[in-house]
Every structure is written in C-alpha cells, then in structure tokens.
Coordinates of N, CA and C and ligand atoms in Angstrom, one line a residue:
M1 N 0.9 -1.2 0.0 CA 0.0 0.0 0.0 C 0.9 1.2 0.0
S2 N 0.5 2.2 -0.8 CA 1.3 3.4 -0.9 C 1.1 4.3 0.3
R3 N 2.1 5.1 0.6 CA 1.9 6.1 1.7 C 1.3 7.3 1.0
M4 N 0.1 7.7 1.4 CA -0.6 8.8 0.8 C -0.9 9.9 1.7
R5 N -0.6 11.1 1.3 CA -0.9 12.2 2.1 C -2.1 12.9 1.6
G6 N -2.8 13.7 2.4 CA -4.0 14.4 2.1 C -5.2 13.6 2.5
S7 N -6.3 14.3 2.5 CA -7.5 13.6 3.0 C -8.8 14.2 2.4
E8 N -9.8 13.5 2.4 CA -11.1 13.9 1.7 C -11.7 15.1 2.3
N9 N -11.5 15.3 3.6 CA -12.1 16.5 4.2 C -11.6 17.8 3.8
E10 N -10.5 17.7 3.0 CA -10.0 18.9 2.4 C -10.8 19.4 1.2
E11 N -11.7 18.5 0.7 CA -12.4 18.7 -0.6 C -13.2 20.0 -0.5
A12 N -13.9 20.2 0.6 CA -14.8 21.4 0.7 C -14.0 22.7 0.6
E13 N -12.8 22.6 1.0 CA -12.0 23.9 1.0 C -11.2 24.1 -0.3
Q14 N -11.2 23.1 -1.2 CA -10.3 23.1 -2.3 C -10.5 24.4 -3.1
E15 N -11.7 25.0 -3.2 CA -11.9 26.1 -4.1 C -11.0 27.3 -3.7
D16 N -10.7 27.5 -2.5 CA -9.9 28.7 -2.2 C -8.4 28.4 -2.0
V17 N -8.0 27.2 -2.5 CA -6.6 26.9 -2.4 C -6.0 26.9 -3.8
C18 N -4.8 27.5 -3.9 CA -4.1 27.5 -5.1 C -3.0 26.4 -5.0
I19 N -3.0 25.5 -6.0 CA -1.9 24.5 -6.0 C -0.9 24.7 -7.1
Y20 N 0.3 24.8 -6.8 CA 1.4 24.9 -7.8 C 2.0 23.5 -7.9
A21 N 2.1 23.0 -9.1 CA 2.6 21.6 -9.2 C 3.8 21.7 -10.2
V22 N 5.0 21.2 -9.8 CA 6.2 21.3 -10.6 C 6.7 19.9 -11.1
G23 N 7.1 19.9 -12.4 CA 7.5 18.6 -13.0 C 8.9 18.2 -12.7
D24 N 9.4 17.2 -13.5 CA 10.7 16.6 -13.3 C 11.8 17.6 -13.4
I25 N 12.7 17.7 -12.4 CA 13.7 18.7 -12.3 C 15.1 18.2 -12.8
H26 N 15.4 16.9 -12.5 CA 16.6 16.3 -12.9 C 17.9 17.1 -12.8
G27 N 18.2 17.6 -11.7 CA 19.5 18.3 -11.4 C 19.6 19.7 -12.0
R28 N 18.5 20.3 -12.4 CA 18.6 21.6 -13.0 C 18.2 22.7 -11.9
L29 N 19.2 23.0 -11.1 CA 19.1 24.0 -10.1 C 18.7 25.3 -10.6
D30 N 19.3 25.6 -11.8 CA 19.0 26.9 -12.4 C 17.5 27.1 -12.7
L31 N 16.9 26.0 -13.2 CA 15.4 26.1 -13.5 C 14.6 26.0 -12.3
L32 N 15.0 25.3 -11.3 CA 14.3 25.2 -10.0 C 14.3 26.6 -9.3
S33 N 15.4 27.2 -9.3 CA 15.5 28.6 -8.7 C 14.5 29.5 -9.4
E34 N 14.5 29.5 -10.7 CA 13.6 30.3 -11.5 C 12.1 30.0 -11.1
T35 N 11.8 28.7 -11.0 CA 10.5 28.3 -10.6 C 10.1 28.8 -9.2
F36 N 11.0 28.7 -8.3 CA 10.7 29.2 -6.9 C 10.3 30.7 -7.0
F37 N 11.1 31.4 -7.9 CA 10.9 32.9 -8.0 C 9.5 33.1 -8.6
K38 N 9.2 32.3 -9.7 CA 7.9 32.5 -10.3 C 6.7 32.2 -9.4
I39 N 6.9 31.2 -8.6 CA 5.8 30.8 -7.6 C 5.6 32.0 -6.6
D40 N 6.8 32.4 -6.0 CA 6.8 33.5 -5.1 C 6.1 34.7 -5.6
A41 N 6.5 35.1 -6.9 CA 5.9 36.3 -7.5 C 4.4 36.1 -7.8
D42 N 4.0 34.9 -8.1 CA 2.5 34.7 -8.3 C 1.8 34.8 -7.0
I43 N 2.3 34.3 -6.0 CA 1.7 34.4 -4.6 C 1.6 35.9 -4.3
E44 N 2.6 36.6 -4.5 CA 2.7 38.0 -4.2 C 1.6 38.8 -5.0
S45 N 1.4 38.4 -6.3 CA 0.5 39.2 -7.1 C -1.0 38.7 -7.0
S46 N -1.1 37.4 -6.9 CA -2.5 36.9 -6.9 C -3.1 36.7 -5.5
K47 N -2.2 36.7 -4.5 CA -2.6 36.7 -3.1 C -3.7 35.6 -2.8
P48 N -3.3 34.3 -3.1 CA -4.3 33.3 -2.7 C -4.4 33.2 -1.2
R49 N -5.6 32.8 -0.7 CA -5.7 32.7 0.8 C -4.9 31.6 1.3
R50 N -4.9 30.5 0.5 CA -4.0 29.4 0.9 C -3.4 28.8 -0.3
W51 N -2.2 28.2 -0.2 CA -1.6 27.6 -1.4 C -0.8 26.4 -0.9
I52 N -0.6 25.5 -1.9 CA 0.2 24.3 -1.7 C 1.2 24.2 -2.9
E53 N 2.4 23.7 -2.6 CA 3.3 23.4 -3.7 C 3.6 21.9 -3.7
V54 N 3.4 21.3 -4.9 CA 3.7 19.9 -5.0 C 4.8 19.7 -6.1
F55 N 5.9 19.0 -5.7 CA 6.9 18.7 -6.6 C 6.8 17.2 -6.9
V56 N 6.7 16.8 -8.2 CA 6.2 15.4 -8.5 C 7.4 14.4 -8.6
G57 N 8.6 14.8 -8.2 CA 9.7 13.8 -8.2 C 10.6 13.9 -9.3
D58 N 11.7 13.1 -9.3 CA 12.8 13.1 -10.2 C 13.6 14.4 -10.1
Y59 N 14.1 14.5 -8.9 CA 15.0 15.7 -8.6 C 16.4 15.5 -9.0
V60 N 16.8 14.2 -9.0 CA 18.2 13.9 -9.3 C 18.4 13.3 -10.7
D61 N 19.7 13.1 -11.0 CA 20.2 12.4 -12.2 C 20.1 13.3 -13.5
R62 N 21.0 13.0 -14.4 CA 21.2 13.6 -15.7 C 21.7 15.1 -15.6
G63 N 21.1 16.0 -15.0 CA 21.6 17.3 -14.8 C 22.8 17.4 -13.9
A64 N 23.4 18.6 -13.8 CA 24.7 18.7 -13.1 C 24.6 19.0 -11.6
D65 N 23.4 19.4 -11.1 CA 23.4 20.0 -9.8 C 22.4 19.2 -8.8
S66 N 22.4 17.9 -8.9 CA 21.5 17.1 -8.1 C 21.7 17.4 -6.6
F67 N 22.9 17.6 -6.1 CA 23.1 17.9 -4.7 C 22.4 19.2 -4.3
S68 N 22.6 20.2 -5.1 CA 22.0 21.5 -4.8 C 20.5 21.5 -5.0
V69 N 20.0 20.7 -5.9 CA 18.5 20.6 -6.0 C 17.9 20.0 -4.8
I70 N 18.6 18.9 -4.3 CA 18.1 18.3 -3.0 C 18.2 19.2 -1.9
E71 N 19.3 19.9 -1.8 CA 19.5 20.9 -0.7 C 18.4 22.0 -0.8
A72 N 18.1 22.5 -2.0 CA 17.1 23.6 -2.1 C 15.7 23.0 -1.8
L73 N 15.3 21.8 -2.2 CA 14.0 21.3 -2.0 C 13.8 20.9 -0.5
A74 N 14.9 20.3 0.1 CA 14.7 20.0 1.5 C 14.5 21.2 2.3
E75 N 15.2 22.3 1.9 CA 15.0 23.6 2.6 C 13.5 24.1 2.5
R76 N 13.1 24.1 1.2 CA 11.7 24.6 0.9 C 10.7 23.8 1.6
A77 N 10.9 22.5 1.6 CA 9.9 21.5 2.1 C 9.8 21.6 3.7
R78 N 10.6 22.4 4.3 CA 10.4 22.6 5.7 C 9.1 23.3 6.0
A79 N 8.6 24.0 5.0 CA 7.3 24.7 5.2 C 6.2 23.6 5.0
P80 N 5.1 23.7 5.8 CA 4.1 22.6 5.8 C 3.3 22.6 4.6
H81 N 3.3 23.6 3.8 CA 2.4 23.6 2.6 C 3.2 23.1 1.4
V82 N 4.4 22.6 1.6 CA 5.2 22.1 0.4 C 5.3 20.6 0.5
V83 N 4.9 19.9 -0.6 CA 4.9 18.4 -0.6 C 5.9 18.0 -1.7
C84 N 6.9 17.2 -1.4 CA 7.8 16.6 -2.4 C 7.5 15.1 -2.5
L85 N 7.2 14.7 -3.7 CA 6.9 13.3 -3.9 C 8.1 12.5 -4.4
R86 N 8.1 11.2 -4.3 CA 9.2 10.4 -4.7 C 9.1 10.0 -6.1
G87 N 10.2 10.2 -6.9 CA 10.2 9.8 -8.3 C 11.0 8.5 -8.3
N88 N 11.0 7.8 -9.5 CA 11.7 6.6 -9.6 C 13.2 6.8 -9.5
H89 N 13.7 8.0 -9.9 CA 15.2 8.3 -9.7 C 15.6 8.4 -8.3
E90 N 14.7 9.0 -7.4 CA 15.1 9.0 -6.0 C 15.1 7.6 -5.4
Q91 N 14.1 6.8 -5.9 CA 14.1 5.4 -5.4 C 15.3 4.6 -5.8
I92 N 15.8 4.8 -7.0 CA 17.0 4.1 -7.4 C 18.2 4.5 -6.6
L93 N 18.3 5.8 -6.4 CA 19.4 6.3 -5.5 C 19.4 5.6 -4.1
L94 N 18.2 5.6 -3.5 CA 18.1 4.9 -2.2 C 18.4 3.4 -2.3
N95 N 18.0 2.8 -3.4 CA 18.3 1.4 -3.6 C 19.8 1.1 -3.7
F96 N 20.5 2.1 -4.4 CA 21.9 2.0 -4.6 C 22.6 2.0 -3.3
L97 N 22.2 2.8 -2.3 CA 22.8 2.9 -1.0 C 22.8 1.5 -0.3
E98 N 21.7 0.8 -0.5 CA 21.5 -0.5 0.1 C 22.1 -1.6 -0.7
D99 N 22.2 -1.5 -2.0 CA 22.6 -2.5 -2.9 C 23.4 -1.9 -4.1
P100 N 24.7 -1.8 -3.8 CA 25.6 -1.1 -4.8 C 25.5 -1.6 -6.2
G101 N 25.2 -2.9 -6.4 CA 25.0 -3.5 -7.7 C 24.0 -2.8 -8.6
V102 N 23.2 -2.1 -8.0 CA 22.1 -1.3 -8.7 C 22.8 -0.3 -9.6
L103 N 24.0 0.1 -9.4 CA 24.7 1.2 -10.2 C 24.7 0.8 -11.7
K104 N 24.8 -0.5 -11.9 CA 24.8 -1.0 -13.3 C 23.6 -0.5 -14.1
T105 N 22.5 -0.5 -13.4 CA 21.2 0.0 -14.0 C 21.1 1.5 -13.9
W106 N 21.4 2.0 -12.6 CA 21.3 3.4 -12.3 C 22.1 4.3 -13.3
R107 N 23.3 3.8 -13.6 CA 24.2 4.5 -14.5 C 23.5 4.9 -15.8
Q108 N 22.7 4.0 -16.3 CA 21.9 4.3 -17.5 C 20.9 5.4 -17.3
Y109 N 20.5 5.6 -16.1 CA 19.5 6.7 -15.8 C 20.2 8.0 -15.4
G110 N 21.5 8.1 -15.7 CA 22.1 9.4 -15.4 C 22.7 9.6 -14.0
A111 N 23.2 8.5 -13.4 CA 23.7 8.5 -12.1 C 25.0 9.2 -11.9
I112 N 25.8 9.2 -13.0 CA 27.2 9.7 -12.9 C 27.3 11.1 -12.4
P113 N 26.5 12.0 -13.1 CA 26.5 13.4 -12.7 C 26.0 13.6 -11.2
T114 N 25.1 12.7 -10.8 CA 24.6 12.8 -9.4 C 25.7 12.5 -8.5
L115 N 26.5 11.4 -8.7 CA 27.6 11.1 -7.8 C 28.6 12.2 -7.8
Q116 N 28.9 12.7 -9.0 CA 29.9 13.8 -9.1 C 29.4 15.0 -8.3
S117 N 28.1 15.3 -8.3 CA 27.6 16.5 -7.6 C 27.8 16.3 -6.1
Y118 N 27.9 15.1 -5.6 CA 28.2 14.8 -4.2 C 29.7 14.7 -3.9
G119 N 30.5 15.1 -4.9 CA 31.9 15.2 -4.7 C 32.7 13.9 -5.0
L120 N 31.9 12.9 -5.5 CA 32.6 11.6 -5.9 C 33.2 11.7 -7.3
N121 N 34.1 10.7 -7.5 CA 34.8 10.7 -8.8 C 34.7 9.4 -9.5
P122 N 33.4 9.0 -10.0 CA 33.2 7.7 -10.6 C 33.8 7.6 -12.0
S123 N 34.2 6.4 -12.4 CA 34.6 6.2 -13.8 C 33.3 6.2 -14.6
A124 N 33.5 6.2 -15.9 CA 32.3 6.2 -16.8 C 31.4 5.0 -16.6
N125 N 32.1 3.9 -16.4 CA 31.3 2.6 -16.3 C 31.8 1.8 -15.1
P126 N 31.5 2.1 -13.9 CA 32.0 1.4 -12.7 C 31.7 -0.1 -12.7
D127 N 32.7 -0.9 -12.3 CA 32.5 -2.3 -12.1 C 31.9 -2.5 -10.7
L128 N 31.7 -3.7 -10.3 CA 31.0 -4.0 -9.0 C 31.9 -3.5 -7.8
D129 N 33.2 -3.8 -7.9 CA 34.1 -3.3 -6.8 C 34.0 -1.8 -6.6
E130 N 34.0 -1.1 -7.7 CA 34.0 0.4 -7.6 C 32.6 0.8 -7.1
S131 N 31.6 0.1 -7.5 CA 30.2 0.4 -7.1 C 30.1 0.3 -5.6
F132 N 30.7 -0.7 -5.0 CA 30.6 -0.8 -3.5 C 31.4 0.4 -2.9
L133 N 32.5 0.7 -3.5 CA 33.3 1.9 -2.9 C 32.5 3.2 -3.0
L134 N 31.8 3.4 -4.2 CA 31.1 4.6 -4.4 C 29.9 4.7 -3.5
A135 N 29.2 3.5 -3.2 CA 28.1 3.5 -2.3 C 28.5 3.9 -0.9
E136 N 29.7 3.4 -0.5 CA 30.2 3.7 0.8 C 30.6 5.2 0.9
Q137 N 31.2 5.7 -0.2 CA 31.6 7.1 -0.2 C 30.3 8.0 -0.2
L138 N 29.3 7.6 -0.9 CA 28.0 8.4 -0.9 C 27.4 8.4 0.5
R139 N 27.4 7.2 1.1 CA 26.8 7.2 2.5 C 27.6 8.1 3.4
Q140 N 28.9 8.2 3.2 CA 29.7 9.1 4.1 C 29.5 10.5 3.8
T141 N 29.4 10.8 2.5 CA 29.3 12.2 2.0 C 28.0 12.9 2.2
M142 N 26.9 12.1 1.9 CA 25.6 12.7 1.9 C 25.2 13.2 3.2
P143 N 24.8 14.5 3.2 CA 24.3 15.1 4.5 C 23.1 14.3 5.0
S144 N 23.0 14.1 6.4 CA 21.9 13.4 6.9 C 20.6 14.0 6.6
S145 N 20.6 15.4 6.4 CA 19.3 16.0 6.0 C 18.9 15.6 4.6
H146 N 19.8 15.3 3.7 CA 19.4 14.8 2.4 C 18.8 13.4 2.5
L147 N 19.5 12.5 3.2 CA 19.1 11.1 3.4 C 17.7 11.1 4.0
Q148 N 17.5 11.9 5.0 CA 16.2 11.9 5.7 C 15.1 12.4 4.7
F149 N 15.4 13.5 3.9 CA 14.5 14.0 2.9 C 14.1 12.9 2.0
L150 N 15.1 12.2 1.4 CA 14.9 11.2 0.4 C 14.1 10.0 1.0
Q151 N 14.4 9.6 2.2 CA 13.8 8.4 2.8 C 12.3 8.7 3.1
T152 N 11.9 9.9 3.4 CA 10.6 10.2 3.8 C 9.7 10.8 2.8
L153 N 10.1 10.7 1.5 CA 9.2 11.2 0.4 C 8.1 10.3 0.2
P154 N 6.8 10.8 0.2 CA 5.7 10.0 -0.1 C 5.6 9.7 -1.6
T155 N 4.8 8.7 -2.0 CA 4.7 8.4 -3.4 C 3.4 9.0 -4.0
S156 N 2.5 9.5 -3.2 CA 1.4 10.2 -3.7 C 0.8 11.2 -2.8
F157 N 0.0 12.1 -3.3 CA -0.6 13.2 -2.5 C -2.0 13.4 -3.1
S158 N -3.0 13.4 -2.3 CA -4.3 13.6 -2.7 C -4.9 14.9 -2.1
F159 N -5.5 15.7 -3.0 CA -6.0 17.0 -2.4 C -7.3 17.3 -3.2
G160 N -8.4 17.4 -2.6 CA -9.7 17.7 -3.3 C -9.9 16.7 -4.4
S161 N -10.1 17.2 -5.6 CA -10.4 16.4 -6.8 C -9.1 16.1 -7.6
Y162 N -8.0 16.3 -7.0 CA -6.7 16.1 -7.6 C -5.9 15.0 -6.9
F163 N -5.2 14.2 -7.7 CA -4.3 13.2 -7.1 C -2.9 13.3 -7.8
F164 N -1.9 13.4 -7.0 CA -0.6 13.6 -7.6 C 0.3 12.4 -7.3
A165 N 1.0 12.0 -8.4 CA 2.0 10.9 -8.3 C 3.0 11.1 -9.3
H166 N 4.3 10.6 -9.1 CA 5.3 10.8 -10.1 C 5.0 10.4 -11.5
A167 N 4.6 9.1 -11.6 CA 4.4 8.5 -12.9 C 2.9 8.4 -13.4
G168 N 2.1 8.1 -12.4 CA 0.7 7.9 -12.7 C 0.1 6.9 -11.8
I169 N -1.0 6.3 -12.2 CA -1.7 5.3 -11.4 C -2.0 4.0 -12.3
R170 N -2.3 2.9 -11.6 CA -2.7 1.7 -12.4 C -4.2 1.7 -12.5
P171 N -4.7 1.8 -13.8 CA -6.1 1.8 -14.0 C -6.8 0.6 -13.4
G172 N -8.0 0.8 -12.9 CA -8.8 -0.3 -12.3 C -8.5 -0.5 -10.9
V173 N -7.5 0.1 -10.3 CA -7.1 0.0 -8.9 C -7.6 1.2 -8.2
P174 N -8.4 1.1 -7.1 CA -8.8 2.4 -6.4 C -7.6 3.2 -5.9
L175 N -7.7 4.5 -5.9 CA -6.5 5.4 -5.6 C -5.9 5.0 -4.3
P176 N -6.6 4.8 -3.2 CA -6.0 4.5 -1.9 C -5.2 3.2 -1.9
E177 N -5.4 2.3 -2.9 CA -4.8 1.0 -3.0 C -3.7 0.9 -4.0
Q178 N -3.3 2.1 -4.6 CA -2.2 2.1 -5.6 C -0.9 1.6 -4.9
Q179 N -0.1 0.9 -5.7 CA 1.2 0.4 -5.2 C 2.3 1.4 -5.6
D180 N 3.3 1.5 -4.7 CA 4.4 2.4 -4.9 C 5.1 2.2 -6.3
Q181 N 5.3 1.0 -6.7 CA 5.9 0.6 -7.9 C 5.2 1.3 -9.1
D182 N 3.9 1.2 -9.1 CA 3.1 1.8 -10.2 C 3.2 3.4 -10.1
L183 N 3.0 3.9 -8.9 CA 3.0 5.3 -8.8 C 4.3 6.0 -9.2
M184 N 5.4 5.2 -9.1 CA 6.7 5.8 -9.5 C 7.1 5.4 -10.9
W185 N 6.6 4.3 -11.5 CA 7.1 3.8 -12.7 C 6.2 3.6 -13.9
I186 N 4.9 3.6 -13.7 CA 4.0 3.2 -14.8 C 4.1 4.1 -16.0
R187 N 3.9 3.6 -17.2 CA 3.8 4.4 -18.4 C 2.6 4.1 -19.2
E188 N 2.7 3.3 -20.3 CA 1.7 3.1 -21.3 C 0.3 2.7 -20.7
E189 N 0.3 1.8 -19.8 CA -1.0 1.3 -19.3 C -1.8 2.5 -18.7
F190 N -1.1 3.4 -18.1 CA -1.8 4.6 -17.6 C -2.0 5.7 -18.7
L191 N -0.9 5.9 -19.4 CA -0.9 7.0 -20.4 C -2.0 6.8 -21.5
L192 N -2.2 5.5 -21.9 CA -3.1 5.2 -23.0 C -4.5 4.9 -22.5
C193 N -4.7 5.0 -21.2 CA -6.0 4.7 -20.6 C -6.9 6.0 -20.6
D194 N -8.1 5.8 -21.1 CA -9.1 6.9 -21.3 C -10.1 7.0 -20.1
D195 N -9.9 6.0 -19.1 CA -10.9 6.0 -18.0 C -10.9 7.3 -17.2
N196 N -12.0 7.5 -16.6 CA -12.0 8.5 -15.5 C -11.5 7.8 -14.2
F197 N -10.5 8.4 -13.6 CA -9.8 7.8 -12.5 C -10.4 8.2 -11.2
G198 N -11.5 8.9 -11.2 CA -12.1 9.4 -9.9 C -11.6 10.7 -9.5
K199 N -10.3 11.0 -9.7 CA -9.8 12.3 -9.5 C -8.9 12.6 -10.7
M200 N -8.6 13.9 -10.9 CA -7.6 14.3 -12.0 C -6.2 13.9 -11.5
I201 N -5.5 13.1 -12.3 CA -4.2 12.7 -11.9 C -3.1 13.7 -12.5
V202 N -2.3 14.2 -11.6 CA -1.3 15.2 -12.0 C 0.1 14.4 -11.8
H203 N 0.8 14.3 -12.9 CA 2.0 13.5 -12.9 C 3.1 14.0 -13.8
G204 N 4.3 13.4 -13.7 CA 5.5 13.7 -14.5 C 5.9 12.4 -15.2
H205 N 7.2 12.2 -15.2 CA 7.8 10.9 -15.6 C 8.0 10.6 -17.0
T206 N 7.1 11.0 -17.9 CA 7.2 10.7 -19.3 C 7.1 12.1 -20.0
P207 N 8.3 12.5 -20.5 CA 8.4 13.9 -21.0 C 7.5 14.1 -22.3
A208 N 6.9 15.3 -22.3 CA 6.1 15.6 -23.5 C 6.6 17.0 -24.0
R209 N 6.4 17.4 -25.2 CA 6.9 18.7 -25.7 C 6.3 19.8 -24.9
D210 N 5.0 19.7 -24.7 CA 4.2 20.7 -23.9 C 3.5 20.0 -22.8
P211 N 3.1 20.8 -21.8 CA 2.3 20.1 -20.7 C 1.0 19.7 -21.4
E212 N 0.5 18.5 -20.9 CA -0.7 17.9 -21.5 C -1.8 18.0 -20.4
V213 N -2.9 18.6 -20.8 CA -4.1 18.7 -20.0 C -5.2 17.8 -20.7
L214 N -5.5 16.6 -20.2 CA -6.5 15.8 -20.7 C -7.7 15.7 -19.8
H215 N -8.7 14.9 -20.1 CA -9.9 14.9 -19.2 C -9.6 14.2 -17.9
N216 N -8.6 13.3 -17.9 CA -8.3 12.4 -16.7 C -7.0 12.6 -16.1
R217 N -6.1 13.4 -16.8 CA -4.7 13.5 -16.3 C -4.1 14.8 -16.8
I218 N -3.1 15.3 -16.1 CA -2.3 16.4 -16.5 C -0.8 16.0 -16.4
N219 N -0.1 16.1 -17.5 CA 1.3 15.7 -17.5 C 2.1 17.0 -17.5
I220 N 3.0 17.1 -16.4 CA 3.8 18.4 -16.3 C 5.2 18.1 -16.5
D221 N 5.6 16.9 -17.1 CA 7.0 16.7 -17.4 C 7.3 17.2 -18.8
T222 N 8.1 18.3 -18.9 CA 8.5 18.8 -20.2 C 10.0 18.6 -20.4
G223 N 10.5 17.6 -19.8 CA 11.9 17.2 -20.1 C 12.9 18.3 -19.7
A224 N 12.8 19.0 -18.6 CA 13.6 20.1 -18.2 C 15.1 19.9 -18.5
Y225 N 15.6 18.7 -18.2 CA 17.0 18.5 -18.3 C 17.5 18.8 -19.7
A226 N 16.7 18.3 -20.8 CA 17.2 18.5 -22.1 C 16.6 19.8 -22.8
T227 N 15.4 20.2 -22.4 CA 14.7 21.3 -23.0 C 14.9 22.7 -22.4
G228 N 15.4 22.6 -21.1 CA 15.5 23.9 -20.4 C 14.1 24.4 -20.0
R229 N 13.1 23.6 -20.1 CA 11.7 24.1 -19.7 C 11.2 23.2 -18.6
L230 N 11.1 23.8 -17.4 CA 10.6 23.2 -16.2 C 9.1 23.7 -16.0
T231 N 8.2 22.8 -16.1 CA 6.8 23.2 -16.0 C 6.3 23.4 -14.6
C232 N 5.6 24.5 -14.4 CA 4.9 24.7 -13.1 C 3.4 25.0 -13.4
A233 N 2.5 24.0 -13.0 CA 1.1 24.2 -13.2 C 0.5 25.0 -12.1
R234 N -0.5 25.8 -12.4 CA -1.1 26.6 -11.3 C -2.6 26.2 -11.4
I235 N -3.0 25.5 -10.3 CA -4.4 24.9 -10.3 C -5.2 25.6 -9.2
E236 N -6.4 26.1 -9.6 CA -7.2 26.7 -8.7 C -8.6 26.3 -9.0
G237 N -9.2 25.4 -8.1 CA -10.5 24.8 -8.4 C -10.4 24.0 -9.7
R238 N -11.2 24.3 -10.7 CA -11.1 23.6 -12.0 C -10.2 24.3 -13.0
R239 N -9.7 25.4 -12.6 CA -8.9 26.2 -13.6 C -7.4 25.7 -13.5
V240 N -6.9 25.4 -14.7 CA -5.5 24.9 -14.8 C -4.7 25.9 -15.7
G241 N -3.7 26.5 -15.2 CA -2.8 27.4 -16.0 C -1.4 27.0 -15.8
F242 N -0.5 27.8 -16.4 CA 0.9 27.5 -16.2 C 1.7 28.8 -16.0
L243 N 2.7 28.7 -15.1 CA 3.5 29.9 -14.8 C 4.6 30.1 -15.9
Ligands
MN1 MN1 10.6 9.4 -13.8

C-alpha cells in the first residue's frame, strides 16, 4: 500500500486553495530557482488565501546539480504547505545505497553526474568493486538532511479532486490502494487509458513537448533537463494554467 498524504475532508476547502505543481527537475538547479521565483511572484500578485506546492519527483540524475537541487528542496519543504513526492530516480538512488550492484542500471539513468555532484569521482562505467566503494563514499558524504529528505518522500498526494503521483496510477485499482511501484514507474498502461480515474491525476515521468491537460490527467514533465523548460502548473479549483 502506498503512503498517501492528504484527505477527503479537504475537498470542501479546495476552491480557495491554489496548487502549484512542478514537473521533473533532474538536477537543473537553475530552472528550479527560476520556478521558486515565479511561484513566489505569483503568490505576491494573486494573493491566494491558501496555497500548496507539489513537486512530483525526479529531482536527481542527468543534470549537473542534483546535490544543490536536493538541498534547495529539502529547505523549501520545511514549510508545511510544500509536498515533495518520490520519483523513480530518488528510489534508485536509495536502492543503490542498500545494494551497490544497482549502479549498473542506475548509470543508464544518469547516475554519474549525481555522484559527481556529491563530490565523488566515478569512472564512466564502474564495475562492482567500484560500485561498492562509491556507495560507501556516498553514505559518508551525503548530509543526513538529504538522506532523511529522500527516505521520507511519499509516493502520492491527494487533495480535493486532484491526485498527484510521479508516474501515474494503475487503471482499475482504487486510488488509496495504488502500489508504490506503479505510482513511480507506470507508463503506457496509464498514459493510454481513457478511464475517469475518480480524480484528476497530475504526474510527470514521461516527457512531452508541452504540458498535457487531458480529461483524466495532467502531464507536467516537459523534459527540463534537455529542453530547459521546467513546467509549473497553477491549479485553482477547476482552472489549470501554467506559470
Ligand atoms: Mn521518472
């Protein structure tokens, strides 16, 4: 069973809450900083009575500044209205600390720049011995605040008529019974499904050229790492816009 934050009794209040939802960051501190600035400016100008910020995961890998992205998010998430979800990339990083052999796979997901951002010096294609050494070094180097941040990320967040998860949900399974594996990894079975899922699903994980607003889901992954475009949706009641 997934760990889910949020509750149904928030539904009644949803109309006066503004939700900012941010897509996959992948080590782009520059874009994350811009997005913080845009959110803060929007709050300043539109003055919502209440607001929530949801980051849908994939903070690390591929981009150059994973360390600083985690640092910045962990800091911002100290505020109670900020929710950071767990992406599959955060999960692989945690798996690697437990099982260094995972690096063989993780490397293909952009692990090398992440390890470098923590001050490690991995070769381009580490063998198993080097993987054990790197995992040990990462355990030593990673600030405990980062580890705690990563270990406590929930895999979904439900608020009013919206449901947030990194990758999506498994069609046919009630939202409270969704499995972590699906919430962090699912693709086609979710993306190609036309069902009404009971709530609007807001997700990242599968990059699209532009943010996608469909009848049953909103995809906010615009491939920031490669495109330089980090999407932030602004959701107020039924209105969905982008900063
Ligand atoms: Mn992903």
